Coordinates of C-alpha atoms in Angstrom, one line a residue:
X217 CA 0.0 0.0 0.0
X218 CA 1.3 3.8 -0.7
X219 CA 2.0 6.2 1.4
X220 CA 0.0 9.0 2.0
X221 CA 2.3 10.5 4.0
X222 CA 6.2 10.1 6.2
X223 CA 4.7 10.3 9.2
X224 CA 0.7 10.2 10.6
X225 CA 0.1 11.7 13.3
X226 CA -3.1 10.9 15.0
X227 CA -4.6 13.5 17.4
X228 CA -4.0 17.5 16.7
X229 CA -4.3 18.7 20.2
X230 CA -1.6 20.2 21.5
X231 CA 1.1 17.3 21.9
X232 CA 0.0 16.2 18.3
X233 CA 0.1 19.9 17.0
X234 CA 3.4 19.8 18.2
X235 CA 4.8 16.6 17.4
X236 CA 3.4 17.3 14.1
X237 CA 5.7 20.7 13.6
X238 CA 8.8 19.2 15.0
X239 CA 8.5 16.3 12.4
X240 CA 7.7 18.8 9.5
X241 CA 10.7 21.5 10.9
X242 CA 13.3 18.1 10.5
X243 CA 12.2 17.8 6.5
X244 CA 8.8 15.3 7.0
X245 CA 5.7 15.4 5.2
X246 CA 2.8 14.6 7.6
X247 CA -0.4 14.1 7.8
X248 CA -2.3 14.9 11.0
X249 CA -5.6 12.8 11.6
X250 CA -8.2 14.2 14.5
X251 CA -11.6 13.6 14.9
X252 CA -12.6 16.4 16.7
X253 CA -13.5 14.9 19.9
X254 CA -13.1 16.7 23.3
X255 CA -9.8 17.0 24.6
X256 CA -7.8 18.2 27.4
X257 CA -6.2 20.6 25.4
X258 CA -9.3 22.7 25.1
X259 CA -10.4 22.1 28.9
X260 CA -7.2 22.8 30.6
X261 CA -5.7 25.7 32.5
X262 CA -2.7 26.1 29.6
X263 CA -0.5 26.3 32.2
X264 CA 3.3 26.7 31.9
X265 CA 4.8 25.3 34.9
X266 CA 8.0 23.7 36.2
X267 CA 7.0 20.7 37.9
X268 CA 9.7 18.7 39.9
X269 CA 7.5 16.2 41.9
X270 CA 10.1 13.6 39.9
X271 CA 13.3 14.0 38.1
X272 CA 11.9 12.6 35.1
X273 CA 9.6 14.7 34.9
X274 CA 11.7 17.9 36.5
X275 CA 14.1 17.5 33.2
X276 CA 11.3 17.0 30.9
X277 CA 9.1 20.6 32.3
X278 CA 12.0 22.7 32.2
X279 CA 13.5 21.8 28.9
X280 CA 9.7 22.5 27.3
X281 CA 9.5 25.7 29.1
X282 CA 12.9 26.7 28.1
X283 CA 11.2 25.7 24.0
X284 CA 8.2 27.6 24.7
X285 CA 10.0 30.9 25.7
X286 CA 11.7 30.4 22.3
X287 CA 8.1 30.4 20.8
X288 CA 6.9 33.3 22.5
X289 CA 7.8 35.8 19.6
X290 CA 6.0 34.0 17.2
X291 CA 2.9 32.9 18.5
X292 CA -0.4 34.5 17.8
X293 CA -1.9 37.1 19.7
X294 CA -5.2 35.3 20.1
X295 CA -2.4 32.5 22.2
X296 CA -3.0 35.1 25.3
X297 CA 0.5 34.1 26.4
X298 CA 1.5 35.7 29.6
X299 CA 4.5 35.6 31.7
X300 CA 3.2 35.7 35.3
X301 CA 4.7 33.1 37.3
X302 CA 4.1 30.8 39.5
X303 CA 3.7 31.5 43.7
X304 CA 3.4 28.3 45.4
X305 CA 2.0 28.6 48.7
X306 CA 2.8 27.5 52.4
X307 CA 0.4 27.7 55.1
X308 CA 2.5 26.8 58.3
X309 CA 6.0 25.5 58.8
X310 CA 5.7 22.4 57.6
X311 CA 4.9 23.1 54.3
X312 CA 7.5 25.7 54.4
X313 CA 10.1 22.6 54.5
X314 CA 7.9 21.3 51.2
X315 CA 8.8 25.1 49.8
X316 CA 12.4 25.0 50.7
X317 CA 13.1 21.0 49.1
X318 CA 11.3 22.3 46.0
X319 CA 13.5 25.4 46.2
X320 CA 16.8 22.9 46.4
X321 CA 15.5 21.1 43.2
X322 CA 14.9 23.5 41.2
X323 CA 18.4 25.4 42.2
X324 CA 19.7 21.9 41.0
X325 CA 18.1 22.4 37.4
X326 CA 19.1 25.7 37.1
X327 CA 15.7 27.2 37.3
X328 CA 15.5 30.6 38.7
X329 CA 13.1 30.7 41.7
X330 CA 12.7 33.7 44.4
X331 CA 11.3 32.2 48.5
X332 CA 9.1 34.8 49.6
X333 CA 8.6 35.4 53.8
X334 CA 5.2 35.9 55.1
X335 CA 5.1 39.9 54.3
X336 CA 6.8 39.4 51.2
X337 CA 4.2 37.0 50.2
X338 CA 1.3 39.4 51.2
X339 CA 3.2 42.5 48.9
X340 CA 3.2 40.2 46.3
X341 CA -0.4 38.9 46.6
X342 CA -2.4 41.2 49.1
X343 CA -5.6 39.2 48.0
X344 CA -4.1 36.1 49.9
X345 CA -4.8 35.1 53.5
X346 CA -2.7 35.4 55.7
X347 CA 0.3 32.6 54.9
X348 CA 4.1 31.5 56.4
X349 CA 5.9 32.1 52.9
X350 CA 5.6 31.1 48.6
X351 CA 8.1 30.4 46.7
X352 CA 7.9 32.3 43.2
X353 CA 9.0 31.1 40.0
X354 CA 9.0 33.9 37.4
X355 CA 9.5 32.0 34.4
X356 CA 6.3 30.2 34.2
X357 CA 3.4 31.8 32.6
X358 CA 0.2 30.2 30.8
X359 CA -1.5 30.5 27.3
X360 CA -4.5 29.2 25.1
X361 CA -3.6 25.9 24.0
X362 CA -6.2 25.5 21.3
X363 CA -4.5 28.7 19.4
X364 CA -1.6 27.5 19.6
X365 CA -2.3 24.2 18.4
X366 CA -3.9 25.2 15.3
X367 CA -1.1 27.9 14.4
X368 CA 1.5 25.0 14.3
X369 CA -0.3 22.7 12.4
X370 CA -0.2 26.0 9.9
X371 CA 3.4 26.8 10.4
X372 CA 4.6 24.5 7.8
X373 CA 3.6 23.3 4.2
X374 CA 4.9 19.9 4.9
X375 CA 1.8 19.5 7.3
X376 CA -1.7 18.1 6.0
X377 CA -4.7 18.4 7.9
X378 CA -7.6 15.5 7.5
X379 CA -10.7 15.6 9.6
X380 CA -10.9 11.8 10.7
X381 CA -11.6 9.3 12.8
X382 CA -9.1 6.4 13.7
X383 CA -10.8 3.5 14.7
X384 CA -7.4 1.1 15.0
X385 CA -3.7 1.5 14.8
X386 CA -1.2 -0.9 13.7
X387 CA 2.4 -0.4 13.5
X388 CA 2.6 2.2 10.5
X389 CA -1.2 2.1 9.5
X390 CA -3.7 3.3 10.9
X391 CA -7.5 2.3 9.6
X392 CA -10.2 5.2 9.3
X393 CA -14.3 4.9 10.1
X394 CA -15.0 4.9 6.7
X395 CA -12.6 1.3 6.5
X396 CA -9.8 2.8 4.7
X397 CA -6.3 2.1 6.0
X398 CA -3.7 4.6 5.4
X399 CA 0.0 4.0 5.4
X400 CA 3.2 5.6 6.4
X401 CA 6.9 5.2 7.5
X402 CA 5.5 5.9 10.5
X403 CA 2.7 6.5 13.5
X404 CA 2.7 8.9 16.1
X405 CA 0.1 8.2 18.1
X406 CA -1.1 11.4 20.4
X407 CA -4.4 10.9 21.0
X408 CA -4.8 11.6 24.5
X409 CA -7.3 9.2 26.2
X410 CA -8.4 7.9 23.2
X411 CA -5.3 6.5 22.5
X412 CA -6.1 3.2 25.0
X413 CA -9.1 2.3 22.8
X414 CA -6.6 2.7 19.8
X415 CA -3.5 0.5 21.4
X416 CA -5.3 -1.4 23.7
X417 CA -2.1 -2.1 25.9
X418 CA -1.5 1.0 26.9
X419 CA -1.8 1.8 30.4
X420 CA -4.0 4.7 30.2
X421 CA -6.7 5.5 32.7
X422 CA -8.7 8.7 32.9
X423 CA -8.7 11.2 35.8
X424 CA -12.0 13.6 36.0
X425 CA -11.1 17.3 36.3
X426 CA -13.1 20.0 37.3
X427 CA -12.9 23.8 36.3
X428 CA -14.7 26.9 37.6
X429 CA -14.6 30.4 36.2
X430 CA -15.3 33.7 37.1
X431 CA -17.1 37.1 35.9
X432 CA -14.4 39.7 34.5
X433 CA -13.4 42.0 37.6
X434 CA -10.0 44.5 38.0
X435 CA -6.9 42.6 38.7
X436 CA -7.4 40.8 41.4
X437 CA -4.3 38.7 41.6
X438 CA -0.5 38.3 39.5
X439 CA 0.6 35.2 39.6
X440 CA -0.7 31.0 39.3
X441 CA -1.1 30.8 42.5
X442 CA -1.1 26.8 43.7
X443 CA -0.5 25.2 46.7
X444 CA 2.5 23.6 47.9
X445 CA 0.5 20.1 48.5
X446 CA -1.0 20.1 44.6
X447 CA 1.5 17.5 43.9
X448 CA -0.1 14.6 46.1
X449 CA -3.3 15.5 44.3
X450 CA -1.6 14.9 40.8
X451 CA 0.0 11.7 41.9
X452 CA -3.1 10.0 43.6
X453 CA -3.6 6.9 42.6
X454 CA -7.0 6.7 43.6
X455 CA -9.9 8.3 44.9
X456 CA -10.6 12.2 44.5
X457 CA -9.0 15.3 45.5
X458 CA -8.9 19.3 45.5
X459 CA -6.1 21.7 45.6
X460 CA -6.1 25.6 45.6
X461 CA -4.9 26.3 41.9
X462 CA -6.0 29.4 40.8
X463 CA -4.8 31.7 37.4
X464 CA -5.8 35.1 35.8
X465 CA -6.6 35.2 32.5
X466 CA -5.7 38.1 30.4
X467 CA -9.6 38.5 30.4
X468 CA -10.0 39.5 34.0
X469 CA -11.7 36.6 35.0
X470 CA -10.1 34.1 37.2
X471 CA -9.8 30.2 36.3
X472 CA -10.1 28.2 39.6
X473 CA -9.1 24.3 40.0
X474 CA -7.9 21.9 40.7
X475 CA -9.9 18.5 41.2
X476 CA -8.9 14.9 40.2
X477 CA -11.0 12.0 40.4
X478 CA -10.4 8.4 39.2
X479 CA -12.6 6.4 37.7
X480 CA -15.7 8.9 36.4
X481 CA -15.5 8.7 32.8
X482 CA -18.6 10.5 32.2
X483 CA -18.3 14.8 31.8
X484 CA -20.8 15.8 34.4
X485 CA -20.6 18.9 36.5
X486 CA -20.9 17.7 39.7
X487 CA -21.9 20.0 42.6
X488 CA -20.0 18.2 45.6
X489 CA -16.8 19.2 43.7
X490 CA -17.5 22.3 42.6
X491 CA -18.2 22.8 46.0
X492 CA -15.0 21.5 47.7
X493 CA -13.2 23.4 44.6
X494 CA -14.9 26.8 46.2
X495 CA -13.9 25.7 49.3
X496 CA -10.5 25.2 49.1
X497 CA -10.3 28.5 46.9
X498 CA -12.0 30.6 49.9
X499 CA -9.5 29.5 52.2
X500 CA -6.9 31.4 49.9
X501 CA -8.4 33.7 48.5
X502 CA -11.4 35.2 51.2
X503 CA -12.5 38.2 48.4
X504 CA -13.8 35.4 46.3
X505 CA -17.0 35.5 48.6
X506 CA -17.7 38.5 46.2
X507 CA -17.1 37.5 42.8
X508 CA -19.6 35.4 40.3
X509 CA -19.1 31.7 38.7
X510 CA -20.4 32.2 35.4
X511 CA -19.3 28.2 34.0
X512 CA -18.1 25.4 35.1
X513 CA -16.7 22.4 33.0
X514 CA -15.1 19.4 33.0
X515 CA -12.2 17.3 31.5
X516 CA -10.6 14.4 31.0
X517 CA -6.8 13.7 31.4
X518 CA -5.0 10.8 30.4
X519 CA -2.7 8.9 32.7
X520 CA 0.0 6.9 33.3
X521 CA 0.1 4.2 36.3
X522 CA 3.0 6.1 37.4
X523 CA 2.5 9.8 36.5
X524 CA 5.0 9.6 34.1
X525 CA 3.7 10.1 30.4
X526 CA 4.8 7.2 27.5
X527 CA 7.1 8.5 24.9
X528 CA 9.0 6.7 22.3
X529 CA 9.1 3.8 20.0
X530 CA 6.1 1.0 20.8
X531 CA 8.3 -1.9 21.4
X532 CA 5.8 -4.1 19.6
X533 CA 4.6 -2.3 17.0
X534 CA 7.5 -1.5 14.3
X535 CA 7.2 2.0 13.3
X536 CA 4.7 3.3 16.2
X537 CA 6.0 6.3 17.7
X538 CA 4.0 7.1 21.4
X539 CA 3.2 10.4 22.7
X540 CA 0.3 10.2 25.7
X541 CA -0.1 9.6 29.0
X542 CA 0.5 13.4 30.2
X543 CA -2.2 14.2 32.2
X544 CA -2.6 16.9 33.7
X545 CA 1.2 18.3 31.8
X546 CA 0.1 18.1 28.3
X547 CA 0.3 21.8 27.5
X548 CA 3.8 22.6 29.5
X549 CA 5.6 19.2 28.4
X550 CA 4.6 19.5 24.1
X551 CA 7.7 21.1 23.0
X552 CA 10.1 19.0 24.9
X553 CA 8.1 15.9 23.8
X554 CA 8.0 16.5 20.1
X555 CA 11.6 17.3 20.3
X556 CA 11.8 13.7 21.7
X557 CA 9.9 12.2 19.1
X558 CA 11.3 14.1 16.0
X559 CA 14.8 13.4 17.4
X560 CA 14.0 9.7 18.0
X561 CA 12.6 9.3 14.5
X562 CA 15.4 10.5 12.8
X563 CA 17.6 8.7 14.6
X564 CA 15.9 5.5 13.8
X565 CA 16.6 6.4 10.0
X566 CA 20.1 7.1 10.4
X567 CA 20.2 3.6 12.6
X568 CA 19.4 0.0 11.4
X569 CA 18.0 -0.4 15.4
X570 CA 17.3 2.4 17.6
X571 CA 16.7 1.1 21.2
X572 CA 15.7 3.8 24.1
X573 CA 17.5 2.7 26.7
X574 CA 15.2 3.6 29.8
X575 CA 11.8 5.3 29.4
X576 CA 12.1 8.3 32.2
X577 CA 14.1 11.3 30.8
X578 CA 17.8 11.3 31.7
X579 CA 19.5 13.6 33.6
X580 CA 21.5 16.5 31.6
X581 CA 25.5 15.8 31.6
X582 CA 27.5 18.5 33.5
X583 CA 27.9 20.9 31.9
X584 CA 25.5 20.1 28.7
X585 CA 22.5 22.4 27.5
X586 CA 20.5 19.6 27.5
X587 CA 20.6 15.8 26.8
X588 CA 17.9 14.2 25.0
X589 CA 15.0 12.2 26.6
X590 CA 15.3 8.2 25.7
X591 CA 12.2 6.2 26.8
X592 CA 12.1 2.3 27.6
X593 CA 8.6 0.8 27.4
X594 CA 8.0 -1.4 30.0
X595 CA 4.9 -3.2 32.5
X596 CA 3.1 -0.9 34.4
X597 CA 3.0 -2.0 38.0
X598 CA 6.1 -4.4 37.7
X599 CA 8.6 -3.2 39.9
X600 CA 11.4 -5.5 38.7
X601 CA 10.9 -3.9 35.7
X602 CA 11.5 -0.2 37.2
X603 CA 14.2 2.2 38.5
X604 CA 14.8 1.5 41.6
X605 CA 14.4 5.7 42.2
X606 CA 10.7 5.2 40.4
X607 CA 10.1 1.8 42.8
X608 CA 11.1 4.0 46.1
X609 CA 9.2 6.7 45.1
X610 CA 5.6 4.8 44.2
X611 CA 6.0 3.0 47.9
X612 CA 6.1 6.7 49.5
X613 CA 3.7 7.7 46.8
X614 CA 1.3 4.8 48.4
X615 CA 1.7 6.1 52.1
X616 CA 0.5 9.5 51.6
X617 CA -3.1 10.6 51.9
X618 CA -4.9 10.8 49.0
X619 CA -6.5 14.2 49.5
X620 CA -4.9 17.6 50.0
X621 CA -2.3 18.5 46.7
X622 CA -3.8 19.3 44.0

């Protein structure tokens, strides 16, 4: 069979968007497949963040941030970039020893960060309760993922755009709803949740989010301001939880989350969580008691067993490249993954073999600008199979409490 294309791509929110111009910028022709469903693209925050809950995933957030500030002249104005920041939040001493580790990684990383006392905290935020300290991170900031999206599918004549449904992948085909199968030298397949119906061996499962948002008022705060416990929340393995998480929007309005919840395919607004999302958000931010909800959505993220997202070569399927499981990190981690992919795939042309040697990102070399991510695909849930940093950190992972950090 011809054809139609180097490289499908199947998926066109923001990791397929992006996979898709990587590929085209290295010389492929490419073909990007979507069917238009929901995605967390669209029902995200479009936050840019540094998260360093593990090194893996440390390495992989700041080498995308460090891509997307490349980006920044170019993108569209309807993108709604801004460069506020980050403050993460402590509430009492303890959580001021969460502020300081996270200060100590990302010094290690080399990303600039600024720890904030209690009256430097309320100068920078006077809408805040009263708290012991923040830590600031000025290089984060947020934009529209769905603009941005469709501006790099634009970017290059080497990418095609088809309106489709995939109903199966296999190695380098992929077959539509219609019954057609369309080849190519390869598959990237970045299809978000979707994906596990597509590759059934993927070890995908959905977590529920929840989104508020308000009227358009004056400035009432700078920064994305999160608490320091939202990481707990985003690893939970189970159950639901809430975490302070709130941005401005160029708009005026404020965008409040966070919520996770396992197992609740369905897209329902539900009022207990809206509720503990209010909640949480008064006990930061008091002057909310005086501002309107005017919606409230929902959205599905795709995740990994271990938080970490899949990236790389299918080990199975010759010529099916994998770029999903992000969850809640989809719109921060897109450069660095499409780098990942685009490098990987041309390596495997210059290469009889190419075989990623492990599948969390390594570490940069002293002294290097950065070294390039290498994935190994391997049993979810199989610790013989896993780092023994990864193994240490899912047992601690499993004694924390499942509510209270995100």
């Amino acid at each position: 069979m011809k054809s139609v294309a180097e490289v499908l791509v199947v998926g066109a929110g923001i990791i397929g968007a992006s996979c898709a111009a990587a590929l085209a910028a290295c010389g492929c022709r490419v073909r990007v497949l979507d069917a238009g469903l929901p995605g967390a693209s669209a029902a995200g925050m479009g936050h840019l963040v540094v998260m360093d809950d593990d090194p893996a995933e440390l390495t992989l957030s700041a080498r995308s941030l460090a891509l997307w500030r490349e980006l920044v002249p170019q993108l569209p104005s309807a993108a709604d970039y801004r460069n506020c920041g980050t403050l993460w939040l402590a509430r009492d001493a303890a959580e001021l020893d969460l502020i300081d580790a996270k200060r100590q990684r990302l010094d290690a990383q080399g990303v600039a960060n600024q720890p904030l006392n209690a009256a430097a905290t309320a100068a920078a935020e006077p809408a805040l309760t009263t708290l012991a300290g923040s830590l600031e991170v000025p290089g984060d900031g947020l934009l529209y993922a769905p603009v941005v999206a469709a501006w790099l599918l634009q970017r290059s004549p080497l990418i095609e755009f088809q309106r489709a449904r995939v109903t199966a992948v296999e190695g380098r085909r992929v077959r539509l709803d219609d019954g057609r199968w369309l080849t190519a030298d390869a598959v990237v397949l970045a299809a978000g949740l979707q994906a596990a119906s597509l590759c059934p061996d993927l070890p995908l499962v959905p977590k529920k989010g929840h989104l508020l948002i308000t009227d358009r008022y004056p400035e009432q705060v700078r920064h994305q301001l999160v608490e320091i416990g939202y990481g707990a929340s985003a690893h939970a393995s189970s159950g639901a939880s809430v975490a302070f998480n709130v941005q401005p929007r160029p708009t005026g309005q404020l965008l409040i989350g966070s919520s996770r919840q396992f197992e609740r395919p369905d897209m329902a607004v539900e009022p207990a969580v809206v509720g503990q999302l209010l909640r949480r958000a008064l006990d930061f931010l008091p002057g909310l008691t005086h501002t309107s909800l005017i919606r409230g959505w929902t959205g599905q993220r795709a995740a990994s067993p271990d938080g970490l997202p899949l990236i790389g070569a299918h080990p199975d399927q010759p010529g099916l490249w994998l770029a999903v499981g992000h969850e809640g990190l989809g719109v921060t981690t897109a450069p660095a993954t499409a780098e990942a992919i685009a490098r990987g795939y041309s390596a495997s042309l210059r290469r009889s073999t190419w075989n990623p040697s492990h599948r969390r990102v390594s570490r940069p070399r002293r002294g290097a600008r950065y070294a390039d991510p290498v994935y190994r695909w391997r049993t979810p849930g199989d610790p013989s199979r896993q780092p023994a940093h990864r193994r240490a950190g899912q047992e601690r992972q499993s004694r924390r409490a499942p509510f209270g950090r995100r």
